[in-house]
Amino acid sequence: MPHPLFDLSGKVALITGGSRGLGREIALAFADAGADVIVSSRKADACESVVAEIRAKGRRALALPAHAAKWDEMDRLAAAAWDAFGRLDLLVANAGMGPLVPSHEVSESLFDSVVGLNFKGPFRLIANIAQRMAESEGGAILATSSIASLRPTPQVVPYAAAKAALNAMVASMAHEYGPKVRINAIAAGPFLTDISKAWSKEAREHSDNALGRPGRPAEIVSTALYLASPASSFVTGAVIRCDGGC
C-alpha cells in the first residue's frame, strides 16, 4: 500500500502521451498508487498496451486516442474522459516533442507542430479540465515542461519557448482555477526515453548536469506522485525541476 500522503485510491487520472516514455511510467505509477487511469496518445494500439498493463494491476483503465496538438481533439478528449468515469481528479498533460534544429532551418510547419503539441494543445486541454474540476470536486493538474524552458540551449527555440509559455500558463491558471484545482509543472531534464535512441552513446551515458548522467524514465515517478497527491497540498503554480541538477 502507498504511504497515505501518496495514496491515489479512488482517483481517476487522464494522462496524455501516456503510451510510452515518461507518460507510461507515470500511468503505471498512478495505478500502483491506487488510481484508475485513462491513457491517451495518437496511436490506439499503443494506448491499449498500457491499458492492459494497468488492468493487470487490478485498476480500471481506458484508452482514448487523440492528437494532443489539435484544439478540437482536446475538446473531444476532455469530454470523453470526463464522461467515461463521471469525473477526473488528476490530469497529466505530458505529450510533447523537442526536435533539435538550427533556428534558420525551422520551417513554418515544424514551428506550428512544436508549439501546437507543447503549448496550444495542453492549454486547451488543461483549461477544459480545470474548469470542470473547479465546478466539481476539484483536482490536481500536472504539465510536463522542460529544463529548456529555464535554461534554453541552441537549436531548440520553438520548443524552449513553448515550454516557457507552458510555465507561464501554469502560474496563471493556478490562480484562475484555485483554490479547488492545483496546477503545477515538472521541468524535466534529459531522460532515456524513446527519443534518446537517436543520441550518441556518450550522450546516453553522460550528461552535463550535477549527477553526470541522464535520468531513467522511472525517476520521474516520485516527482509526479508528489505533485498529484496530498503530499503537495500546499503547492500550486510551481515548476519543479527533475533534471539531475542541470
mmCIF file with all atom_site columns, N, CA and C in Angstrom, residues 22 93-100 114 117-119 122 142-170 184-191 193 195 199 220 223 227 238-246:
data_model
loop_
_atom_site.group_PDB
_atom_site.id
_atom_site.type_symbol
_atom_site.label_atom_id
_atom_site.label_alt_id
_atom_site.label_comp_id
_atom_site.label_asym_id
_atom_site.label_entity_id
_atom_site.label_seq_id
_atom_site.pdbx_PDB_ins_code
_atom_site.Cartn_x
_atom_site.Cartn_y
_atom_site.Cartn_z
_atom_site.occupancy
_atom_site.B_iso_or_equiv
_atom_site.pdbx_formal_charge
_atom_site.auth_seq_id
_atom_site.auth_comp_id
_atom_site.auth_asym_id
_atom_site.auth_atom_id
_atom_site.pdbx_PDB_model_num
ATOM 1   N N  . LEU A 1 22  ? 8.011  8.860  -20.396 1.00 0.00 ? 22  LEU A N  1
ATOM 2   C CA . LEU A 1 22  ? 7.650  9.360  -19.069 1.00 0.00 ? 22  LEU A CA 1
ATOM 3   C C  . LEU A 1 22  ? 6.158  9.180  -18.790 1.00 0.00 ? 22  LEU A C  1
ATOM 4   N N  . ALA A 1 93  ? -0.699 16.453 -18.424 1.00 0.00 ? 93  ALA A N  1
ATOM 5   C CA . ALA A 1 93  ? -0.528 16.869 -19.819 1.00 0.00 ? 93  ALA A CA 1
ATOM 6   C C  . ALA A 1 93  ? 0.939  16.649 -20.177 1.00 0.00 ? 93  ALA A C  1
ATOM 7   N N  . ASN A 1 94  ? 1.215  15.469 -20.684 1.00 0.00 ? 94  ASN A N  1
ATOM 8   C CA . ASN A 1 94  ? 2.600  15.038 -20.854 1.00 0.00 ? 94  ASN A CA 1
ATOM 9   C C  . ASN A 1 94  ? 3.058  15.024 -22.303 1.00 0.00 ? 94  ASN A C  1
ATOM 10  N N  . ALA A 1 95  ? 2.148  14.960 -23.274 1.00 0.00 ? 95  ALA A N  1
ATOM 11  C CA . ALA A 1 95  ? 2.547  14.844 -24.673 1.00 0.00 ? 95  ALA A CA 1
ATOM 12  C C  . ALA A 1 95  ? 3.425  16.024 -25.078 1.00 0.00 ? 95  ALA A C  1
ATOM 13  N N  . GLY A 1 96  ? 4.468  15.742 -25.856 1.00 0.00 ? 96  GLY A N  1
ATOM 14  C CA . GLY A 1 96  ? 5.357  16.812 -26.308 1.00 0.00 ? 96  GLY A CA 1
ATOM 15  C C  . GLY A 1 96  ? 6.442  16.276 -27.213 1.00 0.00 ? 96  GLY A C  1
ATOM 16  N N  . MET A 1 97  ? 7.156  17.192 -27.865 1.00 0.00 ? 97  MET A N  1
ATOM 17  C CA . MET A 1 97  ? 8.315  16.824 -28.671 1.00 0.00 ? 97  MET A CA 1
ATOM 18  C C  . MET A 1 97  ? 9.254  18.017 -28.743 1.00 0.00 ? 97  MET A C  1
ATOM 19  N N  . GLY A 1 98  ? 10.557 17.731 -28.878 1.00 0.00 ? 98  GLY A N  1
ATOM 20  C CA . GLY A 1 98  ? 11.549 18.793 -28.903 1.00 0.00 ? 98  GLY A CA 1
ATOM 21  C C  . GLY A 1 98  ? 12.664 18.527 -29.889 1.00 0.00 ? 98  GLY A C  1
ATOM 22  N N  . PRO A 1 99  ? 12.406 18.661 -31.195 1.00 0.00 ? 99  PRO A N  1
ATOM 23  C CA . PRO A 1 99  ? 13.446 18.406 -32.185 1.00 0.00 ? 99  PRO A CA 1
ATOM 24  C C  . PRO A 1 99  ? 14.590 19.415 -32.087 1.00 0.00 ? 99  PRO A C  1
ATOM 25  N N  . LEU A 1 100 ? 15.785 18.948 -32.379 1.00 0.00 ? 100 LEU A N  1
ATOM 26  C CA . LEU A 1 100 ? 16.982 19.786 -32.358 1.00 0.00 ? 100 LEU A CA 1
ATOM 27  C C  . LEU A 1 100 ? 17.231 20.280 -33.786 1.00 0.00 ? 100 LEU A C  1
ATOM 28  N N  . VAL A 1 114 ? 5.527  22.027 -33.231 1.00 0.00 ? 114 VAL A N  1
ATOM 29  C CA . VAL A 1 114 ? 6.180  22.046 -31.918 1.00 0.00 ? 114 VAL A CA 1
ATOM 30  C C  . VAL A 1 114 ? 5.381  22.885 -30.927 1.00 0.00 ? 114 VAL A C  1
ATOM 31  N N  . LEU A 1 117 ? 1.935  21.115 -30.080 1.00 0.00 ? 117 LEU A N  1
ATOM 32  C CA . LEU A 1 117 ? 1.986  19.963 -29.183 1.00 0.00 ? 117 LEU A CA 1
ATOM 33  C C  . LEU A 1 117 ? 2.436  20.335 -27.778 1.00 0.00 ? 117 LEU A C  1
ATOM 34  N N  . ASN A 1 118 ? 3.314  21.322 -27.672 1.00 0.00 ? 118 ASN A N  1
ATOM 35  C CA . ASN A 1 118 ? 3.877  21.664 -26.370 1.00 0.00 ? 118 ASN A CA 1
ATOM 36  C C  . ASN A 1 118 ? 3.161  22.799 -25.641 1.00 0.00 ? 118 ASN A C  1
ATOM 37  N N  . PHE A 1 119 ? 2.324  23.548 -26.372 1.00 0.00 ? 119 PHE A N  1
ATOM 38  C CA . PHE A 1 119 ? 1.613  24.632 -25.685 1.00 0.00 ? 119 PHE A CA 1
ATOM 39  C C  . PHE A 1 119 ? 0.132  24.727 -26.063 1.00 0.00 ? 119 PHE A C  1
ATOM 40  N N  . PRO A 1 122 ? -1.918 21.472 -24.868 1.00 0.00 ? 122 PRO A N  1
ATOM 41  C CA . PRO A 1 122 ? -2.021 21.431 -23.406 1.00 0.00 ? 122 PRO A CA 1
ATOM 42  C C  . PRO A 1 122 ? -2.849 22.578 -22.834 1.00 0.00 ? 122 PRO A C  1
ATOM 43  N N  . LEU A 1 142 ? -0.996 18.385 -13.707 1.00 0.00 ? 142 LEU A N  1
ATOM 44  C CA . LEU A 1 142 ? 0.451  18.410 -13.857 1.00 0.00 ? 142 LEU A CA 1
ATOM 45  C C  . LEU A 1 142 ? 0.790  18.509 -15.337 1.00 0.00 ? 142 LEU A C  1
ATOM 46  N N  . ALA A 1 143 ? 1.618  19.471 -15.703 1.00 0.00 ? 143 ALA A N  1
ATOM 47  C CA . ALA A 1 143 ? 2.098  19.603 -17.074 1.00 0.00 ? 143 ALA A CA 1
ATOM 48  C C  . ALA A 1 143 ? 3.580  19.233 -17.120 1.00 0.00 ? 143 ALA A C  1
ATOM 49  N N  . THR A 1 144 ? 3.968  18.493 -18.139 1.00 0.00 ? 144 THR A N  1
ATOM 50  C CA . THR A 1 144 ? 5.376  18.164 -18.307 1.00 0.00 ? 144 THR A CA 1
ATOM 51  C C  . THR A 1 144 ? 6.048  19.277 -19.102 1.00 0.00 ? 144 THR A C  1
ATOM 52  N N  . SER A 1 145 ? 6.886  20.036 -18.411 1.00 0.00 ? 145 SER A N  1
ATOM 53  C CA . SER A 1 145 ? 7.666  21.088 -19.040 1.00 0.00 ? 145 SER A CA 1
ATOM 54  C C  . SER A 1 145 ? 9.080  20.564 -19.282 1.00 0.00 ? 145 SER A C  1
ATOM 55  N N  . SER A 1 146 ? 10.035 21.452 -19.405 1.00 0.00 ? 146 SER A N  1
ATOM 56  C CA . SER A 1 146 ? 11.414 21.045 -19.715 1.00 0.00 ? 146 SER A CA 1
ATOM 57  C C  . SER A 1 146 ? 12.393 22.022 -19.100 1.00 0.00 ? 146 SER A C  1
ATOM 58  N N  . ILE A 1 147 ? 13.568 21.532 -18.757 1.00 0.00 ? 147 ILE A N  1
ATOM 59  C CA . ILE A 1 147 ? 14.626 22.411 -18.278 1.00 0.00 ? 147 ILE A CA 1
ATOM 60  C C  . ILE A 1 147 ? 15.002 23.426 -19.348 1.00 0.00 ? 147 ILE A C  1
ATOM 61  N N  . ALA A 1 148 ? 14.696 23.117 -20.615 1.00 0.00 ? 148 ALA A N  1
ATOM 62  C CA . ALA A 1 148 ? 14.960 24.072 -21.698 1.00 0.00 ? 148 ALA A CA 1
ATOM 63  C C  . ALA A 1 148 ? 14.143 25.344 -21.541 1.00 0.00 ? 148 ALA A C  1
ATOM 64  N N  . SER A 1 149 ? 13.031 25.270 -20.822 1.00 0.00 ? 149 SER A N  1
ATOM 65  C CA . SER A 1 149 ? 12.216 26.463 -20.586 1.00 0.00 ? 149 SER A CA 1
ATOM 66  C C  . SER A 1 149 ? 12.894 27.427 -19.623 1.00 0.00 ? 149 SER A C  1
ATOM 67  N N  . LEU A 1 150 ? 13.805 26.912 -18.816 1.00 0.00 ? 150 LEU A N  1
ATOM 68  C CA . LEU A 1 150 ? 14.504 27.717 -17.812 1.00 0.00 ? 150 LEU A CA 1
ATOM 69  C C  . LEU A 1 150 ? 15.942 28.002 -18.210 1.00 0.00 ? 150 LEU A C  1
ATOM 70  N N  . ARG A 1 151 ? 16.550 27.061 -18.944 1.00 0.00 ? 151 ARG A N  1
ATOM 71  C CA . ARG A 1 151 ? 17.933 27.209 -19.405 1.00 0.00 ? 151 ARG A CA 1
ATOM 72  C C  . ARG A 1 151 ? 18.001 26.832 -20.882 1.00 0.00 ? 151 ARG A C  1
ATOM 73  N N  . PRO A 1 152 ? 17.519 27.714 -21.753 1.00 0.00 ? 152 PRO A N  1
ATOM 74  C CA . PRO A 1 152 ? 17.490 27.379 -23.182 1.00 0.00 ? 152 PRO A CA 1
ATOM 75  C C  . PRO A 1 152 ? 18.894 27.187 -23.748 1.00 0.00 ? 152 PRO A C  1
ATOM 76  N N  . THR A 1 153 ? 19.010 26.204 -24.609 1.00 0.00 ? 153 THR A N  1
ATOM 77  C CA . THR A 1 153 ? 20.265 25.935 -25.302 1.00 0.00 ? 153 THR A CA 1
ATOM 78  C C  . THR A 1 153 ? 20.044 26.142 -26.800 1.00 0.00 ? 153 THR A C  1
ATOM 79  N N  . PRO A 1 154 ? 21.102 26.161 -27.607 1.00 0.00 ? 154 PRO A N  1
ATOM 80  C CA . PRO A 1 154 ? 20.917 26.405 -29.038 1.00 0.00 ? 154 PRO A CA 1
ATOM 81  C C  . PRO A 1 154 ? 20.066 25.334 -29.719 1.00 0.00 ? 154 PRO A C  1
ATOM 82  N N  . GLN A 1 155 ? 19.402 25.739 -30.778 1.00 0.00 ? 155 GLN A N  1
ATOM 83  C CA . GLN A 1 155 ? 18.699 24.857 -31.704 1.00 0.00 ? 155 GLN A CA 1
ATOM 84  C C  . GLN A 1 155 ? 17.406 24.252 -31.134 1.00 0.00 ? 155 GLN A C  1
ATOM 85  N N  . VAL A 1 156 ? 16.880 24.846 -30.061 1.00 0.00 ? 156 VAL A N  1
ATOM 86  C CA . VAL A 1 156 ? 15.591 24.371 -29.516 1.00 0.00 ? 156 VAL A CA 1
ATOM 87  C C  . VAL A 1 156 ? 14.633 25.538 -29.274 1.00 0.00 ? 156 VAL A C  1
ATOM 88  N N  . VAL A 1 157 ? 14.737 26.585 -30.073 1.00 0.00 ? 157 VAL A N  1
ATOM 89  C CA . VAL A 1 157 ? 13.990 27.812 -29.785 1.00 0.00 ? 157 VAL A CA 1
ATOM 90  C C  . VAL A 1 157 ? 12.473 27.596 -29.730 1.00 0.00 ? 157 VAL A C  1
ATOM 91  N N  . PRO A 1 158 ? 11.823 26.997 -30.742 1.00 0.00 ? 158 PRO A N  1
ATOM 92  C CA . PRO A 1 158 ? 10.368 26.824 -30.635 1.00 0.00 ? 158 PRO A CA 1
ATOM 93  C C  . PRO A 1 158 ? 9.966  25.963 -29.428 1.00 0.00 ? 158 PRO A C  1
ATOM 94  N N  . TYR A 1 159 ? 10.740 24.914 -29.174 1.00 0.00 ? 159 TYR A N  1
ATOM 95  C CA . TYR A 1 159 ? 10.444 24.019 -28.052 1.00 0.00 ? 159 TYR A CA 1
ATOM 96  C C  . TYR A 1 159 ? 10.616 24.746 -26.718 1.00 0.00 ? 159 TYR A C  1
ATOM 97  N N  . ALA A 1 160 ? 11.762 25.402 -26.540 1.00 0.00 ? 160 ALA A N  1
ATOM 98  C CA . ALA A 1 160 ? 12.023 26.103 -25.283 1.00 0.00 ? 160 ALA A CA 1
ATOM 99  C C  . ALA A 1 160 ? 10.991 27.203 -25.045 1.00 0.00 ? 160 ALA A C  1
ATOM 100 N N  . ALA A 1 161 ? 10.639 27.921 -26.106 1.00 0.00 ? 161 ALA A N  1
ATOM 101 C CA . ALA A 1 161 ? 9.658  28.999 -25.970 1.00 0.00 ? 161 ALA A CA 1
ATOM 102 C C  . ALA A 1 161 ? 8.282  28.453 -25.619 1.00 0.00 ? 161 ALA A C  1
ATOM 103 N N  . ALA A 1 162 ? 7.891  27.331 -26.261 1.00 0.00 ? 162 ALA A N  1
ATOM 104 C CA . ALA A 1 162 ? 6.594  26.726 -25.963 1.00 0.00 ? 162 ALA A CA 1
ATOM 105 C C  . ALA A 1 162 ? 6.535  26.239 -24.523 1.00 0.00 ? 162 ALA A C  1
ATOM 106 N N  . LYS A 1 163 ? 7.615  25.639 -24.049 1.00 0.00 ? 163 LYS A N  1
ATOM 107 C CA . LYS A 1 163 ? 7.634  25.165 -22.668 1.00 0.00 ? 163 LYS A CA 1
ATOM 108 C C  . LYS A 1 163 ? 7.672  26.329 -21.680 1.00 0.00 ? 163 LYS A C  1
ATOM 109 N N  . ALA A 1 164 ? 8.335  27.435 -22.041 1.00 0.00 ? 164 ALA A N  1
ATOM 110 C CA . ALA A 1 164 ? 8.299  28.628 -21.183 1.00 0.00 ? 164 ALA A CA 1
ATOM 111 C C  . ALA A 1 164 ? 6.881  29.181 -21.105 1.00 0.00 ? 164 ALA A C  1
ATOM 112 N N  . ALA A 1 165 ? 6.172  29.146 -22.233 1.00 0.00 ? 165 ALA A N  1
ATOM 113 C CA . ALA A 1 165 ? 4.768  29.563 -22.231 1.00 0.00 ? 165 ALA A CA 1
ATOM 114 C C  . ALA A 1 165 ? 3.937  28.638 -21.343 1.00 0.00 ? 165 ALA A C  1
ATOM 115 N N  . LEU A 1 166 ? 4.250  27.344 -21.370 1.00 0.00 ? 166 LEU A N  1
ATOM 116 C CA . LEU A 1 166 ? 3.562  26.380 -20.520 1.00 0.00 ? 166 LEU A CA 1
ATOM 117 C C  . LEU A 1 166 ? 3.769  26.727 -19.040 1.00 0.00 ? 166 LEU A C  1
ATOM 118 N N  . ASN A 1 167 ? 4.995  27.107 -18.680 1.00 0.00 ? 167 ASN A N  1
ATOM 119 C CA . ASN A 1 167 ? 5.276  27.504 -17.298 1.00 0.00 ? 167 ASN A CA 1
ATOM 120 C C  . ASN A 1 167 ? 4.436  28.713 -16.893 1.00 0.00 ? 167 ASN A C  1
ATOM 121 N N  . ALA A 1 168 ? 4.351  29.701 -17.796 1.00 0.00 ? 168 ALA A N  1
ATOM 122 C CA . ALA A 1 168 ? 3.555  30.895 -17.504 1.00 0.00 ? 168 ALA A CA 1
ATOM 123 C C  . ALA A 1 168 ? 2.079  30.533 -17.359 1.00 0.00 ? 168 ALA A C  1
ATOM 124 N N  . MET A 1 169 ? 1.619  29.617 -18.194 1.00 0.00 ? 169 MET A N  1
ATOM 125 C CA . MET A 1 169 ? 0.235  29.167 -18.123 1.00 0.00 ? 169 MET A CA 1
ATOM 126 C C  . MET A 1 169 ? -0.062 28.523 -16.773 1.00 0.00 ? 169 MET A C  1
ATOM 127 N N  . VAL A 1 170 ? 0.846  27.687 -16.298 1.00 0.00 ? 170 VAL A N  1
ATOM 128 C CA . VAL A 1 170 ? 0.674  27.009 -15.016 1.00 0.00 ? 170 VAL A CA 1
ATOM 129 C C  . VAL A 1 170 ? 0.517  28.028 -13.887 1.00 0.00 ? 170 VAL A C  1
ATOM 130 N N  . ASN A 1 184 ? 0.500  22.475 -11.514 1.00 0.00 ? 184 ASN A N  1
ATOM 131 C CA . ASN A 1 184 ? 1.952  22.563 -11.413 1.00 0.00 ? 184 ASN A CA 1
ATOM 132 C C  . ASN A 1 184 ? 2.604  21.975 -12.656 1.00 0.00 ? 184 ASN A C  1
ATOM 133 N N  . ALA A 1 185 ? 3.912  22.116 -12.736 1.00 0.00 ? 185 ALA A N  1
ATOM 134 C CA . ALA A 1 185 ? 4.661  21.556 -13.864 1.00 0.00 ? 185 ALA A CA 1
ATOM 135 C C  . ALA A 1 185 ? 5.959  20.932 -13.376 1.00 0.00 ? 185 ALA A C  1
ATOM 136 N N  . ILE A 1 186 ? 6.431  19.957 -14.122 1.00 0.00 ? 186 ILE A N  1
ATOM 137 C CA . ILE A 1 186 ? 7.758  19.382 -13.913 1.00 0.00 ? 186 ILE A CA 1
ATOM 138 C C  . ILE A 1 186 ? 8.654  19.859 -15.041 1.00 0.00 ? 186 ILE A C  1
ATOM 139 N N  . ALA A 1 187 ? 9.764  20.501 -14.698 1.00 0.00 ? 187 ALA A N  1
ATOM 140 C CA . ALA A 1 187 ? 10.776 20.854 -15.695 1.00 0.00 ? 187 ALA A CA 1
ATOM 141 C C  . ALA A 1 187 ? 11.734 19.667 -15.803 1.00 0.00 ? 187 ALA A C  1
ATOM 142 N N  . ALA A 1 188 ? 11.459 18.819 -16.779 1.00 0.00 ? 188 ALA A N  1
ATOM 143 C CA . ALA A 1 188 ? 12.235 17.583 -16.925 1.00 0.00 ? 188 ALA A CA 1
ATOM 144 C C  . ALA A 1 188 ? 13.559 17.850 -17.631 1.00 0.00 ? 188 ALA A C  1
ATOM 145 N N  . GLY A 1 189 ? 14.591 17.186 -17.164 1.00 0.00 ? 189 GLY A N  1
ATOM 146 C CA . GLY A 1 189 ? 15.884 17.235 -17.826 1.00 0.00 ? 189 GLY A CA 1
ATOM 147 C C  . GLY A 1 189 ? 16.011 16.116 -18.840 1.00 0.00 ? 189 GLY A C  1
ATOM 148 N N  . PRO A 1 190 ? 17.229 15.719 -19.161 1.00 0.00 ? 190 PRO A N  1
ATOM 149 C CA . PRO A 1 190 ? 17.421 14.641 -20.139 1.00 0.00 ? 190 PRO A CA 1
ATOM 150 C C  . PRO A 1 190 ? 17.018 13.292 -19.551 1.00 0.00 ? 190 PRO A C  1
ATOM 151 N N  . PHE A 1 191 ? 16.150 12.587 -20.249 1.00 0.00 ? 191 PHE A N  1
ATOM 152 C CA . PHE A 1 191 ? 15.702 11.266 -19.813 1.00 0.00 ? 191 PHE A CA 1
ATOM 153 C C  . PHE A 1 191 ? 15.894 10.260 -20.936 1.00 0.00 ? 191 PHE A C  1
ATOM 154 N N  . THR A 1 193 ? 14.285 8.186  -22.670 1.00 0.00 ? 193 THR A N  1
ATOM 155 C CA . THR A 1 193 ? 13.053 7.734  -23.288 1.00 0.00 ? 193 THR A CA 1
ATOM 156 C C  . THR A 1 193 ? 13.345 7.362  -24.747 1.00 0.00 ? 193 THR A C  1
ATOM 157 N N  . ILE A 1 195 ? 13.236 8.976  -27.405 1.00 0.00 ? 195 ILE A N  1
ATOM 158 C CA . ILE A 1 195 ? 13.984 9.973  -28.147 1.00 0.00 ? 195 ILE A CA 1
ATOM 159 C C  . ILE A 1 195 ? 15.494 9.801  -27.990 1.00 0.00 ? 195 ILE A C  1
ATOM 160 N N  . TRP A 1 199 ? 20.348 9.574  -29.737 1.00 0.00 ? 199 TRP A N  1
ATOM 161 C CA . TRP A 1 199 ? 21.515 10.229 -29.150 1.00 0.00 ? 199 TRP A CA 1
ATOM 162 C C  . TRP A 1 199 ? 22.765 9.389  -29.385 1.00 0.00 ? 199 TRP A C  1
ATOM 163 N N  . ILE A 1 220 ? 11.145 9.832  -12.907 1.00 0.00 ? 220 ILE A N  1
ATOM 164 C CA . ILE A 1 220 ? 10.176 10.928 -12.926 1.00 0.00 ? 220 ILE A CA 1
ATOM 165 C C  . ILE A 1 220 ? 9.033  10.669 -11.954 1.00 0.00 ? 220 ILE A C  1
ATOM 166 N N  . THR A 1 223 ? 8.467  12.553 -8.392  1.00 0.00 ? 223 THR A N  1
ATOM 167 C CA . THR A 1 223 ? 8.067  13.955 -8.542  1.00 0.00 ? 223 THR A CA 1
ATOM 168 C C  . THR A 1 223 ? 6.621  14.060 -8.997  1.00 0.00 ? 223 THR A C  1
ATOM 169 N N  . LEU A 1 227 ? 3.384  15.729 -6.858  1.00 0.00 ? 227 LEU A N  1
ATOM 170 C CA . LEU A 1 227 ? 2.553  16.833 -7.324  1.00 0.00 ? 227 LEU A CA 1
ATOM 171 C C  . LEU A 1 227 ? 1.093  16.435 -7.525  1.00 0.00 ? 227 LEU A C  1
ATOM 172 N N  . ALA A 1 238 ? 3.626  26.024 -9.382  1.00 0.00 ? 238 ALA A N  1
ATOM 173 C CA . ALA A 1 238 ? 5.073  25.812 -9.291  1.00 0.00 ? 238 ALA A CA 1
ATOM 174 C C  . ALA A 1 238 ? 5.616  25.037 -10.480 1.00 0.00 ? 238 ALA A C  1
ATOM 175 N N  . VAL A 1 239 ? 6.875  25.280 -10.785 1.00 0.00 ? 239 VAL A N  1
ATOM 176 C CA . VAL A 1 239 ? 7.610  24.497 -11.774 1.00 0.00 ? 239 VAL A CA 1
ATOM 177 C C  . VAL A 1 239 ? 8.740  23.803 -11.024 1.00 0.00 ? 239 VAL A C  1
ATOM 178 N N  . ILE A 1 240 ? 8.622  22.490 -10.857 1.00 0.00 ? 240 ILE A N  1
ATOM 179 C CA . ILE A 1 240 ? 9.576  21.704 -10.072 1.00 0.00 ? 240 ILE A CA 1
ATOM 180 C C  . ILE A 1 240 ? 10.580 21.055 -11.024 1.00 0.00 ? 240 ILE A C  1
ATOM 181 N N  . ARG A 1 241 ? 11.849 21.284 -10.789 1.00 0.00 ? 241 ARG A N  1
ATOM 182 C CA . ARG A 1 241 ? 12.879 20.705 -11.646 1.00 0.00 ? 241 ARG A CA 1
ATOM 183 C C  . ARG A 1 241 ? 13.153 19.258 -11.284 1.00 0.00 ? 241 ARG A C  1
ATOM 184 N N  . CYS A 1 242 ? 13.201 18.402 -12.283 1.00 0.00 ? 242 CYS A N  1
ATOM 185 C CA . CYS A 1 242 ? 13.613 16.997 -12.127 1.00 0.00 ? 242 CYS A CA 1
ATOM 186 C C  . CYS A 1 242 ? 14.579 16.734 -13.274 1.00 0.00 ? 242 CYS A C  1
ATOM 187 N N  . ASP A 1 243 ? 15.850 17.121 -13.051 1.00 0.00 ? 243 ASP A N  1
ATOM 188 C CA . ASP A 1 243 ? 16.795 17.226 -14.162 1.00 0.00 ? 243 ASP A CA 1
ATOM 189 C C  . ASP A 1 243 ? 18.213 16.771 -13.846 1.00 0.00 ? 243 ASP A C  1
ATOM 190 N N  . GLY A 1 244 ? 18.403 16.176 -12.677 1.00 0.00 ? 244 GLY A N  1
ATOM 191 C CA . GLY A 1 244 ? 19.748 15.738 -12.313 1.00 0.00 ? 244 GLY A CA 1
ATOM 192 C C  . GLY A 1 244 ? 20.686 16.888 -11.985 1.00 0.00 ? 244 GLY A C  1
ATOM 193 N N  . GLY A 1 245 ? 20.138 18.091 -11.810 1.00 0.00 ? 245 GLY A N  1
ATOM 194 C CA . GLY A 1 245 ? 20.971 19.240 -11.475 1.00 0.00 ? 245 GLY A CA 1
ATOM 195 C C  . GLY A 1 245 ? 21.551 19.944 -12.676 1.00 0.00 ? 245 GLY A C  1
ATOM 196 N N  . CYS A 1 246 ? 20.719 20.221 -13.662 1.00 0.00 ? 246 CYS A N  1
ATOM 197 C CA . CYS A 1 246 ? 21.195 20.942 -14.860 1.00 0.00 ? 246 CYS A CA 1
ATOM 198 C C  . CYS A 1 246 ? 21.590 22.385 -14.519 1.00 0.00 ? 246 CYS A C  1
#
